Amino acid sequence: MAIVKDIATLKLYNKVSDKFAYTDIDSYLEQAQELYLYHYLGKTLTDALNTYHNANAPTPNTNYNTLLPYAQKVLVHFALHIAKADLNVNVTSAGFTTQSTTGFVVASKERSDDFGTQQLELAYGAVESLLNYMVTKTAIGDFASWLKTEGYYQATELFIRTKTHLAQLTNWHITHTRFNSAREILRNVQQLYVESVMGTALTAKLFTLLNAGSLYDSGNAAYLTVYRKACAVIAYAAMYDLAPDTDLHSESYKRRGINYQSLLQQHLDATATASVLPEYYNSTLQSTNTTPLGYENKDDSTTFKLLV
């Protein structure tokens, strides 16, 4: 049995008809639990949560009780997304059939597809909330087993972790689903445009502070400034790949990303000392950084590559 064990629980997260039975969705909930919760929470934690939720009068566990709604919301929306193509189709000896009753008409393929798209968007929005919650909890020592899962890696591998953060940086709004599919682009841009400039040690330091929830503490102002400049680089450089082919501004996004990269490097060179940003100061990057390969001077550039 999945961690959503009845229709009453499912109705907490999605509107369904009173005629909708748990047996209509139970197999899809189990599929979604194995496909998605095992990925995001890890099998060990998911199974432990499942056992706790389905036990008869278990010993109260505050961590499980607070985690449960986050996980259930993810599960419900992914299950409905998986099920949308099958819910109005019956497999019989006469082939594939649909069932209609008085007062109800089978939804068109277009409406069914729209429903599936909506559920997928809601699911990835719920994943974002789940991962943010888990990062916060592990920062204070809870759910230690989650630190060894793919979900933890996905939650903590990027500087820009949500579509909302990307929109704040660029005023460019994308869906949760699009942001999820863009993770590889963000990862590659982060490595090529930011980590190559800051170096391994400073990058690791920023991740440590970010994951611990202490980046915004007053004593870490120098690191926060670098983090914000790094996010600006990533956001605009990534938009070059994220923007549709019809976007006439895509080249300007790339140039702006490179310009922000140059400003990041200049800031590091001017600011780093033995006591301020020592991770960068003690590296060899101050004397070896160059403008990225492939950058071309343009008439409207604000940063120019020197030809040597």
Short mmCIF file of C-alpha atoms in Angstrom, two decimals:
data_model
loop_
_atom_site.label_atom_id
_atom_site.label_comp_id
_atom_site.label_asym_id
_atom_site.label_seq_id
_atom_site.Cartn_x
_atom_site.Cartn_y
_atom_site.Cartn_z
CA MET A 1 0.00 0.00 0.00
CA ALA A 2 1.15 3.52 -0.76
CA ILE A 3 1.42 6.44 1.68
CA VAL A 4 -1.93 7.66 0.31
CA LYS A 5 -4.24 4.94 1.55
CA ASP A 6 -7.75 6.29 0.99
CA ILE A 7 -9.80 8.70 -1.09
CA ALA A 8 -10.18 11.11 1.81
CA THR A 9 -6.41 11.66 1.80
CA LEU A 10 -6.29 12.02 -1.98
CA LYS A 11 -9.00 14.69 -1.80
CA LEU A 12 -6.75 16.78 0.43
CA TYR A 13 -4.49 17.41 -2.59
CA ASN A 14 -6.74 17.14 -5.66
CA LYS A 15 -10.43 17.49 -6.41
CA VAL A 16 -12.03 14.22 -7.53
CA SER A 17 -15.62 13.08 -7.99
CA ASP A 18 -17.47 11.40 -5.13
CA LYS A 19 -17.90 8.45 -7.49
CA PHE A 20 -14.11 8.05 -7.77
CA ALA A 21 -13.04 4.91 -5.89
CA TYR A 22 -9.69 4.18 -4.30
CA THR A 23 -9.41 1.04 -6.41
CA ASP A 24 -9.39 3.31 -9.49
CA ILE A 25 -6.10 4.87 -8.43
CA ASP A 26 -4.32 2.53 -5.99
CA SER A 27 -2.09 0.84 -8.59
CA TYR A 28 -1.04 4.23 -9.97
CA LEU A 29 -0.17 5.46 -6.49
CA GLU A 30 2.10 2.46 -6.03
CA GLN A 31 3.72 3.10 -9.43
CA ALA A 32 4.29 6.76 -8.59
CA GLN A 33 5.75 5.84 -5.22
CA GLU A 34 8.32 3.55 -6.82
CA LEU A 35 9.10 5.84 -9.77
CA TYR A 36 9.23 9.18 -7.99
CA LEU A 37 9.31 8.99 -4.19
CA TYR A 38 12.03 6.34 -4.28
CA HIS A 39 14.00 8.78 -6.43
CA TYR A 40 13.42 11.94 -4.42
CA LEU A 41 13.34 10.50 -0.87
CA GLY A 42 15.28 7.29 -1.36
CA LYS A 43 13.89 3.79 -0.89
CA THR A 44 14.91 3.53 2.77
CA LEU A 45 13.10 6.68 3.89
CA THR A 46 10.08 6.10 1.63
CA ASP A 47 9.59 2.55 2.92
CA ALA A 48 10.01 3.70 6.52
CA LEU A 49 7.44 6.46 6.00
CA ASN A 50 5.08 4.01 4.33
CA THR A 51 5.39 1.50 7.16
CA TYR A 52 4.78 4.23 9.74
CA HIS A 53 1.74 5.65 7.94
CA ASN A 54 0.08 2.29 7.38
CA ALA A 55 0.85 0.83 10.82
CA ASN A 56 -1.86 0.30 13.41
CA ALA A 57 -1.35 2.98 16.11
CA PRO A 58 2.38 3.60 15.56
CA THR A 59 4.50 5.46 18.10
CA PRO A 60 4.13 9.15 17.12
CA ASN A 61 7.06 10.47 15.07
CA THR A 62 7.07 14.23 14.59
CA ASN A 63 9.50 14.11 11.65
CA TYR A 64 7.38 11.59 9.78
CA ASN A 65 4.18 13.48 10.55
CA THR A 66 5.54 16.72 9.09
CA LEU A 67 7.14 15.00 6.08
CA LEU A 68 4.02 13.02 5.18
CA PRO A 69 1.96 15.85 3.57
CA TYR A 70 4.89 16.89 1.37
CA ALA A 71 5.36 13.31 0.15
CA GLN A 72 1.64 12.65 -0.29
CA LYS A 73 1.17 15.73 -2.45
CA VAL A 74 3.99 14.62 -4.76
CA LEU A 75 2.52 11.14 -4.92
CA VAL A 76 -1.07 12.18 -5.71
CA HIS A 77 -0.16 14.46 -8.63
CA PHE A 78 2.30 12.04 -10.22
CA ALA A 79 -0.22 9.19 -9.84
CA LEU A 80 -2.97 11.18 -11.55
CA HIS A 81 -0.53 12.16 -14.30
CA ILE A 82 0.31 8.50 -14.91
CA ALA A 83 -3.33 7.43 -14.72
CA LYS A 84 -4.86 10.09 -16.97
CA ALA A 85 -4.59 8.00 -20.14
CA ASP A 86 -6.17 4.91 -18.55
CA LEU A 87 -8.89 6.12 -16.21
CA ASN A 88 -11.59 6.22 -18.88
CA VAL A 89 -10.39 3.15 -20.80
CA ASN A 90 -11.34 -0.46 -20.04
CA VAL A 91 -9.49 -3.49 -21.43
CA THR A 92 -12.09 -6.14 -22.29
CA SER A 93 -12.42 -9.22 -24.50
CA ALA A 94 -13.97 -6.88 -27.06
CA GLY A 95 -10.87 -4.66 -27.02
CA PHE A 96 -10.42 -1.18 -25.54
CA THR A 97 -13.68 0.40 -24.49
CA THR A 98 -14.85 3.50 -22.64
CA GLN A 99 -17.62 3.64 -20.10
CA SER A 100 -20.23 6.40 -19.91
CA THR A 101 -22.98 6.90 -17.38
CA THR A 102 -25.99 9.14 -17.14
CA GLY A 103 -24.88 12.70 -16.55
CA PHE A 104 -21.22 12.06 -17.49
CA VAL A 105 -19.47 12.22 -20.86
CA VAL A 106 -15.98 10.85 -21.46
CA ALA A 107 -13.49 13.73 -21.68
CA SER A 108 -11.91 14.46 -25.03
CA LYS A 109 -8.27 13.60 -25.64
CA GLU A 110 -7.42 17.31 -25.56
CA ARG A 111 -8.97 17.79 -22.12
CA SER A 112 -7.41 14.58 -20.88
CA ASP A 113 -3.98 15.74 -22.09
CA ASP A 114 -4.49 19.14 -20.45
CA PHE A 115 -5.34 17.40 -17.19
CA GLY A 116 -2.19 15.29 -17.41
CA THR A 117 -0.04 18.35 -18.13
CA GLN A 118 -1.57 20.19 -15.19
CA GLN A 119 -0.94 17.26 -12.85
CA LEU A 120 2.69 17.02 -13.97
CA GLU A 121 3.18 20.73 -13.31
CA LEU A 122 1.61 20.41 -9.86
CA ALA A 123 3.77 17.36 -9.18
CA TYR A 124 7.04 19.14 -9.94
CA GLY A 125 5.89 22.10 -7.87
CA ALA A 126 5.29 19.68 -5.00
CA VAL A 127 8.74 18.15 -5.57
CA GLU A 128 10.31 21.59 -5.21
CA SER A 129 8.55 22.07 -1.86
CA LEU A 130 9.52 18.58 -0.72
CA LEU A 131 13.20 19.01 -1.56
CA ASN A 132 13.40 22.46 0.03
CA TYR A 133 11.84 21.03 3.19
CA MET A 134 14.28 18.12 3.25
CA VAL A 135 17.33 20.37 2.82
CA THR A 136 16.10 22.47 5.73
CA LYS A 137 15.61 19.41 7.91
CA THR A 138 18.95 17.78 7.13
CA ALA A 139 20.67 21.10 7.93
CA ILE A 140 19.58 20.62 11.55
CA GLY A 141 20.50 16.95 11.68
CA ASP A 142 17.22 15.21 10.79
CA PHE A 143 16.77 12.50 8.14
CA ALA A 144 20.50 11.71 8.00
CA SER A 145 19.93 8.75 5.66
CA TRP A 146 18.62 11.14 2.99
CA LEU A 147 22.11 12.63 2.57
CA LYS A 148 23.09 9.52 0.60
CA THR A 149 20.27 9.64 -1.94
CA GLU A 150 19.88 10.91 -5.47
CA GLY A 151 17.21 13.27 -4.17
CA TYR A 152 19.70 15.03 -1.90
CA TYR A 153 22.15 15.40 -4.77
CA GLN A 154 19.46 16.89 -7.00
CA ALA A 155 18.27 19.24 -4.26
CA THR A 156 21.73 20.63 -3.56
CA GLU A 157 23.69 20.51 -6.83
CA LEU A 158 22.61 23.90 -8.18
CA PHE A 159 22.93 27.49 -7.04
CA ILE A 160 19.60 28.31 -8.73
CA ARG A 161 17.19 25.73 -7.34
CA THR A 162 13.71 26.98 -8.19
CA LYS A 163 11.86 28.56 -11.09
CA THR A 164 10.96 31.43 -8.77
CA HIS A 165 14.64 32.22 -8.15
CA LEU A 166 15.30 32.17 -11.90
CA ALA A 167 12.39 34.55 -12.49
CA GLN A 168 13.65 36.92 -9.79
CA LEU A 169 17.00 37.13 -11.54
CA THR A 170 15.78 37.50 -15.12
CA ASN A 171 12.06 38.33 -14.99
CA TRP A 172 11.68 35.30 -17.24
CA HIS A 173 8.96 32.90 -16.08
CA ILE A 174 8.92 29.21 -16.91
CA THR A 175 6.89 26.30 -15.55
CA HIS A 176 8.02 23.89 -12.86
CA THR A 177 8.09 21.19 -15.52
CA ARG A 178 10.32 23.25 -17.82
CA PHE A 179 12.62 24.14 -14.94
CA ASN A 180 13.01 20.47 -14.08
CA SER A 181 13.98 19.64 -17.67
CA ALA A 182 16.41 22.59 -17.66
CA ARG A 183 18.47 21.27 -14.76
CA GLU A 184 21.17 19.84 -17.05
CA ILE A 185 21.54 23.20 -18.78
CA LEU A 186 21.84 25.00 -15.44
CA ARG A 187 24.35 22.42 -14.24
CA ASN A 188 26.54 22.76 -17.31
CA VAL A 189 26.44 26.57 -17.25
CA GLN A 190 27.28 26.57 -13.55
CA GLN A 191 30.37 24.44 -14.18
CA LEU A 192 31.56 26.22 -17.32
CA TYR A 193 30.84 29.84 -16.43
CA VAL A 194 31.02 29.97 -12.62
CA GLU A 195 32.98 27.12 -11.09
CA SER A 196 35.76 27.63 -13.61
CA VAL A 197 36.11 31.23 -12.40
CA MET A 198 35.64 30.74 -8.65
CA GLY A 199 37.54 27.48 -8.29
CA THR A 200 36.65 24.28 -6.47
CA ALA A 201 37.31 25.51 -2.94
CA LEU A 202 35.17 28.65 -3.11
CA THR A 203 32.38 26.81 -4.93
CA ALA A 204 32.36 24.14 -2.22
CA LYS A 205 32.29 26.81 0.50
CA LEU A 206 29.24 28.48 -1.04
CA PHE A 207 27.43 25.16 -1.27
CA THR A 208 28.26 24.38 2.37
CA LEU A 209 26.82 27.69 3.54
CA LEU A 210 23.80 27.45 1.24
CA ASN A 211 22.90 23.90 2.30
CA ALA A 212 23.39 24.70 5.98
CA GLY A 213 21.04 27.67 5.72
CA SER A 214 23.73 30.07 6.93
CA LEU A 215 24.64 31.90 3.70
CA TYR A 216 22.47 34.86 4.68
CA ASP A 217 24.00 35.22 8.16
CA SER A 218 25.58 38.63 8.75
CA GLY A 219 29.07 37.16 9.04
CA ASN A 220 28.90 35.70 5.54
CA ALA A 221 28.20 38.91 3.60
CA ALA A 222 31.25 38.50 1.35
CA TYR A 223 30.15 35.00 0.34
CA LEU A 224 26.55 36.13 -0.21
CA THR A 225 27.72 38.84 -2.61
CA VAL A 226 29.70 36.29 -4.63
CA TYR A 227 26.75 33.89 -4.62
CA ARG A 228 24.40 36.54 -6.00
CA LYS A 229 26.85 37.52 -8.73
CA ALA A 230 27.35 33.86 -9.61
CA CYS A 231 23.59 33.32 -9.89
CA ALA A 232 23.31 36.26 -12.30
CA VAL A 233 25.97 34.65 -14.50
CA ILE A 234 24.19 31.31 -14.50
CA ALA A 235 20.72 32.74 -15.11
CA TYR A 236 21.58 34.76 -18.21
CA ALA A 237 24.04 32.29 -19.69
CA ALA A 238 21.46 29.52 -19.29
CA MET A 239 18.73 31.58 -20.90
CA TYR A 240 20.62 31.42 -24.18
CA ASP A 241 19.79 27.68 -24.27
CA LEU A 242 16.43 27.91 -22.51
CA ALA A 243 14.92 30.59 -24.74
CA PRO A 244 12.87 29.37 -27.72
CA ASP A 245 14.42 29.63 -31.17
CA THR A 246 11.99 32.45 -31.97
CA ASP A 247 13.35 34.64 -29.15
CA LEU A 248 15.27 37.44 -30.84
CA HIS A 249 17.06 38.28 -27.60
CA SER A 250 18.80 34.92 -27.10
CA GLU A 251 22.21 36.21 -28.21
CA SER A 252 21.94 39.17 -25.84
CA TYR A 253 21.25 36.75 -22.97
CA LYS A 254 24.53 34.98 -23.71
CA ARG A 255 26.48 38.21 -23.93
CA ARG A 256 25.00 39.42 -20.68
CA GLY A 257 25.93 36.14 -19.00
CA ILE A 258 29.52 36.52 -20.18
CA ASN A 259 29.59 40.13 -19.04
CA TYR A 260 28.32 39.14 -15.62
CA GLN A 261 31.03 36.46 -15.54
CA SER A 262 33.65 39.13 -16.18
CA LEU A 263 32.23 41.26 -13.36
CA LEU A 264 32.28 38.25 -11.03
CA GLN A 265 35.94 37.63 -11.78
CA GLN A 266 36.81 41.31 -11.35
CA HIS A 267 35.01 41.36 -8.00
CA LEU A 268 36.88 38.29 -6.79
CA ASP A 269 40.24 39.68 -7.88
CA ALA A 270 39.58 43.00 -6.14
CA THR A 271 38.02 41.62 -2.95
CA ALA A 272 39.78 38.39 -2.02
CA THR A 273 42.41 38.55 0.72
CA ALA A 274 43.88 36.10 3.18
CA SER A 275 40.91 36.75 5.47
CA VAL A 276 38.15 37.62 2.98
CA LEU A 277 37.25 34.88 0.50
CA PRO A 278 40.48 33.00 1.34
CA GLU A 279 39.39 30.05 -0.79
CA TYR A 280 39.82 32.20 -3.89
CA TYR A 281 42.80 34.17 -2.59
CA ASN A 282 44.76 30.97 -1.93
CA SER A 283 44.03 29.57 -5.38
CA THR A 284 45.97 30.30 -8.57
CA LEU A 285 42.92 31.66 -10.36
CA GLN A 286 43.57 35.35 -9.86
CA SER A 287 46.40 35.33 -12.37
CA THR A 288 45.11 32.72 -14.80
CA ASN A 289 41.46 33.54 -15.48
CA THR A 290 40.64 34.62 -19.04
CA THR A 291 37.53 35.49 -20.97
CA PRO A 292 35.78 32.22 -22.02
CA LEU A 293 36.71 30.69 -25.34
CA GLY A 294 34.25 31.48 -28.08
CA TYR A 295 33.44 34.98 -26.83
CA GLU A 296 33.31 37.55 -29.62
CA ASN A 297 33.47 41.31 -29.24
CA LYS A 298 30.28 43.04 -30.40
CA ASP A 299 29.57 46.69 -31.06
CA ASP A 300 27.20 46.77 -28.08
CA SER A 301 29.43 44.76 -25.73
CA THR A 302 30.16 46.27 -22.33
CA THR A 303 33.07 43.89 -21.77
CA PHE A 304 35.69 43.33 -24.46
CA LYS A 305 38.05 40.45 -24.95
CA LEU A 306 41.65 41.62 -25.44
CA LEU A 307 43.32 40.07 -28.44
CA VAL A 308 46.82 38.92 -27.49
#
